[in-house]
PDB file of C-alpha atoms and ligand atoms in Angstrom:
ATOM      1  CA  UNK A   1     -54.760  -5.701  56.438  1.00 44.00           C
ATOM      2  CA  UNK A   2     -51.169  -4.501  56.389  1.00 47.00           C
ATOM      3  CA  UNK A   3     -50.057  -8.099  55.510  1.00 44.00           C
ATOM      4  CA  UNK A   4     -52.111  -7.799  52.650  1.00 44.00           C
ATOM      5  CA  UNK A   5     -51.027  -4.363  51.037  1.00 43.00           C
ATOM      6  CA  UNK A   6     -47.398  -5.359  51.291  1.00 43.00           C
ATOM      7  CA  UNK A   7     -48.150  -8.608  49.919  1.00 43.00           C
ATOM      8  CA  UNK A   8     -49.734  -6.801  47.291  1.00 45.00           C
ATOM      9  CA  UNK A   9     -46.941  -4.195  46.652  1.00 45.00           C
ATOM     10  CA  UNK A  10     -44.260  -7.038  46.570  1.00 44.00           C
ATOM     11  CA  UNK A  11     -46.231  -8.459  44.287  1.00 47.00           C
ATOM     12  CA  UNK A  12     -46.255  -5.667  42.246  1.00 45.00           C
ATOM     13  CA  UNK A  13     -42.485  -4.706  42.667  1.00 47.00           C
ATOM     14  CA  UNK A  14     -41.411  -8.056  41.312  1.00 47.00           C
ATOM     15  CA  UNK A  15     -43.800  -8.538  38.556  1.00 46.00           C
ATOM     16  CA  UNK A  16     -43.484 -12.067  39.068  1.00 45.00           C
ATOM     17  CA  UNK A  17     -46.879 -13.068  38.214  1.00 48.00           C
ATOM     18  CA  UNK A  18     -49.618 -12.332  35.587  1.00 50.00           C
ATOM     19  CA  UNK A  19     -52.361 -10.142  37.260  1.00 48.00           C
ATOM     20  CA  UNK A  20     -55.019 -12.310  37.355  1.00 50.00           C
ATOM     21  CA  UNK A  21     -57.417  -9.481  40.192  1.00 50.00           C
ATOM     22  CA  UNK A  22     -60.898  -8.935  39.191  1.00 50.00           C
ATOM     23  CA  UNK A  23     -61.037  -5.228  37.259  1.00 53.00           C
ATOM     24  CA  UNK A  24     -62.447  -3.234  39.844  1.00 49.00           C
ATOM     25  CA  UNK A  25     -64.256  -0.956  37.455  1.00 52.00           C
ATOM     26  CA  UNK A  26     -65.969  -3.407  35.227  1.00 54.00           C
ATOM     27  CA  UNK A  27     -67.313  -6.183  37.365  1.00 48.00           C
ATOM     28  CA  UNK A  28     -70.855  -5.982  38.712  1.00 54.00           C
ATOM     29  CA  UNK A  29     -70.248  -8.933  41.134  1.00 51.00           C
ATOM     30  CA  UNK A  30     -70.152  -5.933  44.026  1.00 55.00           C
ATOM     31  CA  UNK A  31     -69.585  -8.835  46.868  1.00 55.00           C
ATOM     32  CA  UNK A  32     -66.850 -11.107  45.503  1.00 61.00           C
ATOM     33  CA  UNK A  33     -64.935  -7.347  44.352  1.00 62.00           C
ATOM     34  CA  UNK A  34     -62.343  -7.320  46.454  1.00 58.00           C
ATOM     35  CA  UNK A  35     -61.866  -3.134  46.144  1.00 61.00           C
ATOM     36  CA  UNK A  36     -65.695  -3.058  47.516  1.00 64.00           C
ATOM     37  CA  UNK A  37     -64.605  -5.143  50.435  1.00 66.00           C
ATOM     38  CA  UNK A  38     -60.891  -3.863  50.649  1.00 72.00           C
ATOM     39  CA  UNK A  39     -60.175   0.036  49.291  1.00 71.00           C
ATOM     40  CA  UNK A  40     -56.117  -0.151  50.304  1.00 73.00           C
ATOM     41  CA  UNK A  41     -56.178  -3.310  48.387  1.00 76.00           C
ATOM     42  CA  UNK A  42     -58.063  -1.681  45.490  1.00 81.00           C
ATOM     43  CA  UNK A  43     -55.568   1.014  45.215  1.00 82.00           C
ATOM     44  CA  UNK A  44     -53.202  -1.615  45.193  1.00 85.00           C
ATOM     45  CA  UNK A  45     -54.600  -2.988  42.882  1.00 86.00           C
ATOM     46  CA  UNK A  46     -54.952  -0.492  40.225  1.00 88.00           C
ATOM     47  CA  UNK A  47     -51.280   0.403  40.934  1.00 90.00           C
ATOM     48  CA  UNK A  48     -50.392  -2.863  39.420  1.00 91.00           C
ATOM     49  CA  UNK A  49     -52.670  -2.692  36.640  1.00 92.00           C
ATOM     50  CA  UNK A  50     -50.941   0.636  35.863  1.00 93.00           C
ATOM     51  CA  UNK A  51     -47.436  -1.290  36.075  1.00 94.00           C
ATOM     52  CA  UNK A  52     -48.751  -4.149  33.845  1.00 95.00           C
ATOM     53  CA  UNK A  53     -49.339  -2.044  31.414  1.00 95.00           C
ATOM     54  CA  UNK A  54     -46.445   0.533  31.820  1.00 96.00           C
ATOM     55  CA  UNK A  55     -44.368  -3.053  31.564  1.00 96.00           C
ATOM     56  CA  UNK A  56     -46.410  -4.053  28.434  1.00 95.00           C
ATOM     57  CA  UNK A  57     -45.645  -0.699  27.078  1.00 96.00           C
ATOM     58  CA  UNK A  58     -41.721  -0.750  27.735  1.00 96.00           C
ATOM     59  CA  UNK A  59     -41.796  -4.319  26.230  1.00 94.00           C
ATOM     60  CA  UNK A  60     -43.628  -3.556  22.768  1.00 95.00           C
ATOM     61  CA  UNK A  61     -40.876  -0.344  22.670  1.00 96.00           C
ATOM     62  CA  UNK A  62     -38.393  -2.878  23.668  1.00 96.00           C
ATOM     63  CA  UNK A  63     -39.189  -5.201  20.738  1.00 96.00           C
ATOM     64  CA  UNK A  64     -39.471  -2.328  18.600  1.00 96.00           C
ATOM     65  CA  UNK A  65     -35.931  -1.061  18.950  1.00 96.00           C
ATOM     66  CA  UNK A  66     -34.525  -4.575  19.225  1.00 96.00           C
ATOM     67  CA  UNK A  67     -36.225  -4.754  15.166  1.00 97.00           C
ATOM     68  CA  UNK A  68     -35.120  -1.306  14.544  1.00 96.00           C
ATOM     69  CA  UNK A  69     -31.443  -2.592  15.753  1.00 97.00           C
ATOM     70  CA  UNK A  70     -31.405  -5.956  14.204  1.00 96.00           C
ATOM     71  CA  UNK A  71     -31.987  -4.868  10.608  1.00 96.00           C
ATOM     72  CA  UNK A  72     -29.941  -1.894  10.756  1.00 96.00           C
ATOM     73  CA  UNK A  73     -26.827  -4.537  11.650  1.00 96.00           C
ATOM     74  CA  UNK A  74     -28.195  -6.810   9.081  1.00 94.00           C
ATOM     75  CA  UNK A  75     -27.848  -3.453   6.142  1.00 90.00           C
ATOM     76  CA  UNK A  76     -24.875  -2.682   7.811  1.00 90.00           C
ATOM     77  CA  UNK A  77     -23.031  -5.835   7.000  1.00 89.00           C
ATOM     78  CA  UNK A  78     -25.121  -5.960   3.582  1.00 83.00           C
ATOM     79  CA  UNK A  79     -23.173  -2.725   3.394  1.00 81.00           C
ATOM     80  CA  UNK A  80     -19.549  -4.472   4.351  1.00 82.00           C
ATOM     81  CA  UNK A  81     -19.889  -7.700   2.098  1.00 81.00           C
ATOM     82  CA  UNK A  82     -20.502  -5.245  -0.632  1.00 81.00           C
ATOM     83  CA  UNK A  83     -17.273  -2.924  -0.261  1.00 88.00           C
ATOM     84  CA  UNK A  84     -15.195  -3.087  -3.301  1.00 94.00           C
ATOM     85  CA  UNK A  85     -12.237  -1.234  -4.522  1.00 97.00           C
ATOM     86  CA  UNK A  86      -9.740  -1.895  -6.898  1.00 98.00           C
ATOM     87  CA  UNK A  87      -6.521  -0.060  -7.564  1.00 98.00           C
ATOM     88  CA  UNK A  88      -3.875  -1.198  -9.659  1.00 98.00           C
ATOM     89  CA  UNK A  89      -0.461  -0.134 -11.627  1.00 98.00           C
ATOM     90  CA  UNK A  90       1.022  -1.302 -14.697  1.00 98.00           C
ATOM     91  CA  UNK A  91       4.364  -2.772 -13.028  1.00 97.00           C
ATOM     92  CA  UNK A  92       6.374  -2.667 -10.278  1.00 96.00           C
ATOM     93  CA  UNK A  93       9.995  -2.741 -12.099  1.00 96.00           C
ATOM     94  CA  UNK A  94      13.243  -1.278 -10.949  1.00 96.00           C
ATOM     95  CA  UNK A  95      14.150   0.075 -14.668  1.00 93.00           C
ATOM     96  CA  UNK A  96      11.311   1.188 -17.221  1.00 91.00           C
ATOM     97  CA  UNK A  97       9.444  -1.269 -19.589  1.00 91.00           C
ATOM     98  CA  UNK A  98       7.425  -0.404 -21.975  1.00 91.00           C
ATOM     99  CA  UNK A  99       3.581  -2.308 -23.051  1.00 93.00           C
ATOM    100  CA  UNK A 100       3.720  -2.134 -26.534  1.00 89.00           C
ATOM    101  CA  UNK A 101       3.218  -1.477 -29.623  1.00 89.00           C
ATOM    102  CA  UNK A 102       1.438  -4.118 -30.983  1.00 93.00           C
ATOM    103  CA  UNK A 103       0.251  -4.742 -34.399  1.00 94.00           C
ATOM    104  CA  UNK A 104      -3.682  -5.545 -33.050  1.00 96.00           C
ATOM    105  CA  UNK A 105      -5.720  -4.232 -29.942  1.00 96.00           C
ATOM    106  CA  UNK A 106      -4.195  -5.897 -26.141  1.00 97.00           C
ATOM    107  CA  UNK A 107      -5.884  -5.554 -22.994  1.00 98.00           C
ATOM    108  CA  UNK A 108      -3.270  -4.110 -20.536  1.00 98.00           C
ATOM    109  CA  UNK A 109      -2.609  -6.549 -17.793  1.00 97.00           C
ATOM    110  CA  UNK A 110      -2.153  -4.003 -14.901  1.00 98.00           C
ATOM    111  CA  UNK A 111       0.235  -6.282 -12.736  1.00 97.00           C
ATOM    112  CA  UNK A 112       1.012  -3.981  -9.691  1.00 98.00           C
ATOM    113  CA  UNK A 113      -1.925  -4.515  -7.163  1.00 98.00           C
ATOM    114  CA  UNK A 114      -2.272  -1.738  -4.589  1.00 98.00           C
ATOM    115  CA  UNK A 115      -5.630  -2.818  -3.332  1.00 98.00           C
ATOM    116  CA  UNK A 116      -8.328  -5.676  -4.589  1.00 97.00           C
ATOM    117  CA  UNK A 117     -10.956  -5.605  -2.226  1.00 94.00           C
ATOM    118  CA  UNK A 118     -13.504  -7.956  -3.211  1.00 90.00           C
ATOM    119  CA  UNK A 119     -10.996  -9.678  -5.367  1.00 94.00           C
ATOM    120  CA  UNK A 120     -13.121  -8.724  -8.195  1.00 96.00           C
ATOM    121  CA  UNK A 121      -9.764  -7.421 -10.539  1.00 98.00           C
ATOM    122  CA  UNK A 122      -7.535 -10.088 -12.563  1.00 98.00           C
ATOM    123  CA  UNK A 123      -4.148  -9.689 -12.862  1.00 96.00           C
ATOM    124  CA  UNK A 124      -4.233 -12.146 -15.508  1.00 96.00           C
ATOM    125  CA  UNK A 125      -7.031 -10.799 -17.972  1.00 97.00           C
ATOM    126  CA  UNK A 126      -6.577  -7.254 -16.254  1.00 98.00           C
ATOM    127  CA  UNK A 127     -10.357  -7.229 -16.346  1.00 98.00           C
ATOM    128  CA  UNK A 128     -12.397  -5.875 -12.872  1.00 98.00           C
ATOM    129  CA  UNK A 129     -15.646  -7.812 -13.204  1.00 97.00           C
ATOM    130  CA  UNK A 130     -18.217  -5.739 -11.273  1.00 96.00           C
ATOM    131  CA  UNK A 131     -19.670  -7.885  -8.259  1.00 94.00           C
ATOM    132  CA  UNK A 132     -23.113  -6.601  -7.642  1.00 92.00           C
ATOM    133  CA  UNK A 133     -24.763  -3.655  -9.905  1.00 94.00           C
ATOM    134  CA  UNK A 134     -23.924   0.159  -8.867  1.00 95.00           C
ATOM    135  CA  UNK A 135     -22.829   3.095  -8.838  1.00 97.00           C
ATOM    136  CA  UNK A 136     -18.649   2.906  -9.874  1.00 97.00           C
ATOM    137  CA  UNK A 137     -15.882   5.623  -9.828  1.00 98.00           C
ATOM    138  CA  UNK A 138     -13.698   4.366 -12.513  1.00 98.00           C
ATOM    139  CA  UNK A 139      -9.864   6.061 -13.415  1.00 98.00           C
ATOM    140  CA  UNK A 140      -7.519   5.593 -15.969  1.00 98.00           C
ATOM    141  CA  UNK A 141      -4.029   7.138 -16.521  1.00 97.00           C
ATOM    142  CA  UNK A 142      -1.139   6.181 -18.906  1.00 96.00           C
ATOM    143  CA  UNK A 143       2.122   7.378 -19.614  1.00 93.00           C
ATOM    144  CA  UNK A 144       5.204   7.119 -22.265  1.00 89.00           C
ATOM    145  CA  UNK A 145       8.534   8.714 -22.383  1.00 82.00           C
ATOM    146  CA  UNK A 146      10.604   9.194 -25.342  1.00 68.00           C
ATOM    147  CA  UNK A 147      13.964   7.816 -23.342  1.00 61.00           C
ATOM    148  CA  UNK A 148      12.426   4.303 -23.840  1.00 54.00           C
ATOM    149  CA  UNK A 149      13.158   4.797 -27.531  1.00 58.00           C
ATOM    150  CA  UNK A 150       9.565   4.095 -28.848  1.00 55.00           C
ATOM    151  CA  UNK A 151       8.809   5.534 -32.444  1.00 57.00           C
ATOM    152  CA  UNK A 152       6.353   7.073 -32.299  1.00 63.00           C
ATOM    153  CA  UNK A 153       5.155   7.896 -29.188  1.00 69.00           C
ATOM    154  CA  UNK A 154       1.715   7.282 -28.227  1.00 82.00           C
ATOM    155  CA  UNK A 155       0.532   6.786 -24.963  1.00 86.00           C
ATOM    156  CA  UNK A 156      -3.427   6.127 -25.864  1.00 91.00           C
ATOM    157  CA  UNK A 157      -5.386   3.746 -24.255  1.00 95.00           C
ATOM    158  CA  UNK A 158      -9.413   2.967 -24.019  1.00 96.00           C
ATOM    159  CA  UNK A 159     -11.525   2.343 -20.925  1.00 97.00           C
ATOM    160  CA  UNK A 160     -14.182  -0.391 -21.768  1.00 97.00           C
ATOM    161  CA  UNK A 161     -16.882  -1.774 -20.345  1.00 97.00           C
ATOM    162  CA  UNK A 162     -18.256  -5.380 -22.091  1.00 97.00           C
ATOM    163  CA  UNK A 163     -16.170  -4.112 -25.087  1.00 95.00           C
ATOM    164  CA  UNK A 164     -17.128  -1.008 -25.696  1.00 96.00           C
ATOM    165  CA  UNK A 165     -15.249   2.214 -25.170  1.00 95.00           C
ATOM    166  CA  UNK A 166     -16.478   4.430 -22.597  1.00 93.00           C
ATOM    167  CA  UNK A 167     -13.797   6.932 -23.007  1.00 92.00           C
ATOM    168  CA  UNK A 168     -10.867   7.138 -24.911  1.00 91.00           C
ATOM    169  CA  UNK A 169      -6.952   8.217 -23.598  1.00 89.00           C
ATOM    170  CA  UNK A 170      -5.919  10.260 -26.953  1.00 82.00           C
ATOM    171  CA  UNK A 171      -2.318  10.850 -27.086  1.00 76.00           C
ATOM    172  CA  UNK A 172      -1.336   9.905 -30.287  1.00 71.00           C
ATOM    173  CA  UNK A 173       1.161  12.687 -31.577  1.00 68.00           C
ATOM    174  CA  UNK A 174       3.776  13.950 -28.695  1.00 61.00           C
ATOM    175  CA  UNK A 175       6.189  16.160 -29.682  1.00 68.00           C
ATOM    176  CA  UNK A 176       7.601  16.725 -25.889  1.00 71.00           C
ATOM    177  CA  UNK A 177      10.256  13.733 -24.359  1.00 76.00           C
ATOM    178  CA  UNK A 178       6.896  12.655 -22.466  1.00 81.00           C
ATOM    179  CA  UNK A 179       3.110  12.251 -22.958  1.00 85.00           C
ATOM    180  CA  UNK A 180       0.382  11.146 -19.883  1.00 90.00           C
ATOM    181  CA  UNK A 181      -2.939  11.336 -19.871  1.00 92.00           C
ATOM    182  CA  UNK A 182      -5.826  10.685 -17.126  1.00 95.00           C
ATOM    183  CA  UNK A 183      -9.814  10.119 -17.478  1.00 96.00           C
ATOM    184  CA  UNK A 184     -12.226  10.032 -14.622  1.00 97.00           C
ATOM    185  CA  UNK A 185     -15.786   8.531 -15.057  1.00 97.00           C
ATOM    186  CA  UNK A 186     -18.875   7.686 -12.884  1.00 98.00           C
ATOM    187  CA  UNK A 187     -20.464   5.149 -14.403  1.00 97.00           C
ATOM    188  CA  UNK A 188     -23.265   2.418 -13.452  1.00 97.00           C
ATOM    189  CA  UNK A 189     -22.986  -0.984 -14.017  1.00 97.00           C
ATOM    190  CA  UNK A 190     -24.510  -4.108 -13.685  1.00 96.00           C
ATOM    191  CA  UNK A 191     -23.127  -7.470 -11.550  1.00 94.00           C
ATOM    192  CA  UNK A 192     -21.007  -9.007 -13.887  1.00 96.00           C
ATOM    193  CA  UNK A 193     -20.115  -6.166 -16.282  1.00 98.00           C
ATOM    194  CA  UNK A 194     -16.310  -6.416 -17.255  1.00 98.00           C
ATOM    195  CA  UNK A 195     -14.407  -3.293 -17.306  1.00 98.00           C
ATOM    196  CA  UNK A 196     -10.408  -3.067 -18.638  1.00 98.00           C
ATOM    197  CA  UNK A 197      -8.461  -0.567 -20.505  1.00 98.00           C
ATOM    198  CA  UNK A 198      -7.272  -1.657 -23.957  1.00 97.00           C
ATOM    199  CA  UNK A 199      -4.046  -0.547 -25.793  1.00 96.00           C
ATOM    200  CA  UNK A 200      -5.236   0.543 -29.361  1.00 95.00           C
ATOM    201  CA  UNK A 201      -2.665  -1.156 -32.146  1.00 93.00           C
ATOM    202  CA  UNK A 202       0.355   1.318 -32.235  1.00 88.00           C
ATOM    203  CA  UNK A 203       0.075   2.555 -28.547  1.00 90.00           C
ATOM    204  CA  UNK A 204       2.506   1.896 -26.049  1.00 90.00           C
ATOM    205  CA  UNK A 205       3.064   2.650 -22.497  1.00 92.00           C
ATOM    206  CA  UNK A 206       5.742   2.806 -19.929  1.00 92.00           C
ATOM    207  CA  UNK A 207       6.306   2.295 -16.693  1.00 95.00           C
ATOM    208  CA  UNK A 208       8.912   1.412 -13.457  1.00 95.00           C
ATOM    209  CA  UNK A 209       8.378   1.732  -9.754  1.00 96.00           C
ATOM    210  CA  UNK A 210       6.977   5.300 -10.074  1.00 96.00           C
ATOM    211  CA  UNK A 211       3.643   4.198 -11.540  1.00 97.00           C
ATOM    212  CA  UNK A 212       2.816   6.173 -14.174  1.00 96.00           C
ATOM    213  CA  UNK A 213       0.026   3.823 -15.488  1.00 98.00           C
ATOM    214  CA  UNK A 214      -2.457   3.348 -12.865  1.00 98.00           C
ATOM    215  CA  UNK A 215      -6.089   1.511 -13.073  1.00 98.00           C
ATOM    216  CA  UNK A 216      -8.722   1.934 -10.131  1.00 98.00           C
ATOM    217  CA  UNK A 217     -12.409   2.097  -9.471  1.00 98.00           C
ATOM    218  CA  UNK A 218     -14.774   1.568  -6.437  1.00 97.00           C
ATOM    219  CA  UNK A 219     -18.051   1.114  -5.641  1.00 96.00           C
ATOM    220  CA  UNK A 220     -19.725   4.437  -5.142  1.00 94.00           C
ATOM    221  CA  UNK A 221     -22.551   2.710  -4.046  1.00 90.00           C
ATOM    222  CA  UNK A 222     -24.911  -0.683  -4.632  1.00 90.00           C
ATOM    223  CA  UNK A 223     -28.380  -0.191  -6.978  1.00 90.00           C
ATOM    224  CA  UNK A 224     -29.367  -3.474  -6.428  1.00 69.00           C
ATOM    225  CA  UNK A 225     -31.523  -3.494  -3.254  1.00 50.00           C
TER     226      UNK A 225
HETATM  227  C1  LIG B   1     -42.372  -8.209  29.325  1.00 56.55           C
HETATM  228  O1  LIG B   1     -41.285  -8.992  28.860  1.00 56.55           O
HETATM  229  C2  LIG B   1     -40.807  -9.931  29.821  1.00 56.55           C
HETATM  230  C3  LIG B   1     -39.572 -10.594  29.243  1.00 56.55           C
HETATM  231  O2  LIG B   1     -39.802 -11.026  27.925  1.00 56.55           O
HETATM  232  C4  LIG B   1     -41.928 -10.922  30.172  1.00 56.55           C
HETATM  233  O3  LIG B   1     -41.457 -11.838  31.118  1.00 56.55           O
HETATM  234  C5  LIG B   1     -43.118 -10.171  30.722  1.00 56.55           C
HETATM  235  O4  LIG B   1     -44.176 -11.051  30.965  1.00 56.55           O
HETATM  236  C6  LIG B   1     -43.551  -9.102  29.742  1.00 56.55           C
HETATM  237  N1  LIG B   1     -44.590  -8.274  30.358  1.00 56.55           N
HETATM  238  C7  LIG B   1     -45.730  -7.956  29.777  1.00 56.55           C
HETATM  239  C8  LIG B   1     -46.657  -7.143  30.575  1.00 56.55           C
HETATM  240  O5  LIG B   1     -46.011  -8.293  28.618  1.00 56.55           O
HETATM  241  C1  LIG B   2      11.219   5.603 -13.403  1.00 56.55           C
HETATM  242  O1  LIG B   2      11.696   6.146 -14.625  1.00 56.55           O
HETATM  243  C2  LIG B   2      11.751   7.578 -14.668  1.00 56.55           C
HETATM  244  C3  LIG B   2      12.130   7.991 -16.079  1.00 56.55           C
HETATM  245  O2  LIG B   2      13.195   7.255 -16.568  1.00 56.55           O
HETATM  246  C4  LIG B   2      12.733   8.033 -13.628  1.00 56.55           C
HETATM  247  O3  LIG B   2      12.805   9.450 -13.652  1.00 56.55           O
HETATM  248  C5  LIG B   2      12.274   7.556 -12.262  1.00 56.55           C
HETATM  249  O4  LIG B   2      13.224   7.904 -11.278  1.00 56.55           O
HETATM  250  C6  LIG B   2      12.102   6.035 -12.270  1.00 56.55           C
HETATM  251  N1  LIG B   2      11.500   5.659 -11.011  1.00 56.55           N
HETATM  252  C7  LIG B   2      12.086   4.846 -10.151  1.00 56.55           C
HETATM  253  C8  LIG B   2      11.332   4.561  -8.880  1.00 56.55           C
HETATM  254  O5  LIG B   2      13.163   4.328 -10.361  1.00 56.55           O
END
């Protein structure tokens, strides 16, 4: 008998096997029942049933939070292929040069690169093209001083997205030795939207190591999913 229960009980304590014991409750074959022949094996018995399915239960929570866990690393890196930031200057010169003024509309080709996550800015075109639709914080600032002998001073500028103006830099008339000006938007846009900042025909901007003229936006956040 005592061989038995502790077979039983190690049996139960390593979970090796499935439980394959007649249910004591529901069989009506009284003389093969082992718990009508054997009660300390019947308690046994229903011990392990309660294991099984206390193990059945810890599994299905198991898988659960091993889903749970699996797609929140699968948004999170959703999250990190989709960082993008951009922030860039005009120039990165010892003495001040000047962009501008030209007779016709230029894109300014912001050359100093702080950051270009994403690589999603050109220094070439000085175009960002946005990588996936969102949410974007975009900024603009320009600057001119009167020492670099431009007549007259204007430093205006336009933010565009796909060619169209989303806000405009004004400073056309300065009467003080030095003009800057700043915008700030939040804007959406879709994947592949180009955004730059154009120099109007008789603007002009300035700029040395200091960086007055700066260009940057980020993704706020994606609108795609
Ligand atoms: C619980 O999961 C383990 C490992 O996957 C498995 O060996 C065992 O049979 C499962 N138990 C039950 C009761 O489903
Ligand atoms: C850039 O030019 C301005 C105006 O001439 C000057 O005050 C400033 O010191 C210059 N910056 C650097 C880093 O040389």
């Amino acid at each position: 008998m005592r061989a038995i229960v502790l077979l039983c009980m190690l049996h139960a304590a390593f979970g090796m096997d499935e439980f394959d014991w007649v249910d004591p409750f529901s069989s009506s074959e009284t003389a093969s029942n082992p718990c009508y022949l054997d009660q300390q094996s019947c308690g046994c018995c229903v011990m392990q049933q309660q294991l099984n399915r206390m193990e059945e239960y810890f599994n299905l929570s198991y898988e659960g939070m091993h889903h749970v866990l699996t797609e929140s690393k699968m948004a999170l890196n959703n999250f990190r292929d989709s960082r993008s930031a951009f922030s860039v200057a005009l120039n990165s010169n010892a003495r001040m040069v000047c962009f501008g003024p030209f007779p016709g509309d230029r894109l300014i080709p912001f050359k100093n690169v702080f950051i270009n996550l994403g690589d999603s800015y050109s220094t070439d075109t000085g175009i960002f093209t946005a990588p996936r639709s969102g949410v974007y914080s975009l900024a603009v600032t320009v600057y001119s001083d009167i020492d670099s002998l431009i007549n007259p001073m204007a430093a205006c500028a336009n933010l565009i997205v796909n060619g169209h103006a989303v806000a405009i830099l004004p400073e056309h008339k300065g009467d003080d030795p030095e003009d800057s000006s700043t915008v700030v938007v939040a804007v959406g846009l879709k994947a592949g939207d180009q955004v730059g900042v154009l120099l109007p025909a008789g603007c002009v901007i300035c700029d040395n190591l200091s960086h007055f003229n700066t260009f940057t936006g980020f993704l706020l956040h994606t609108t795609d999913s």
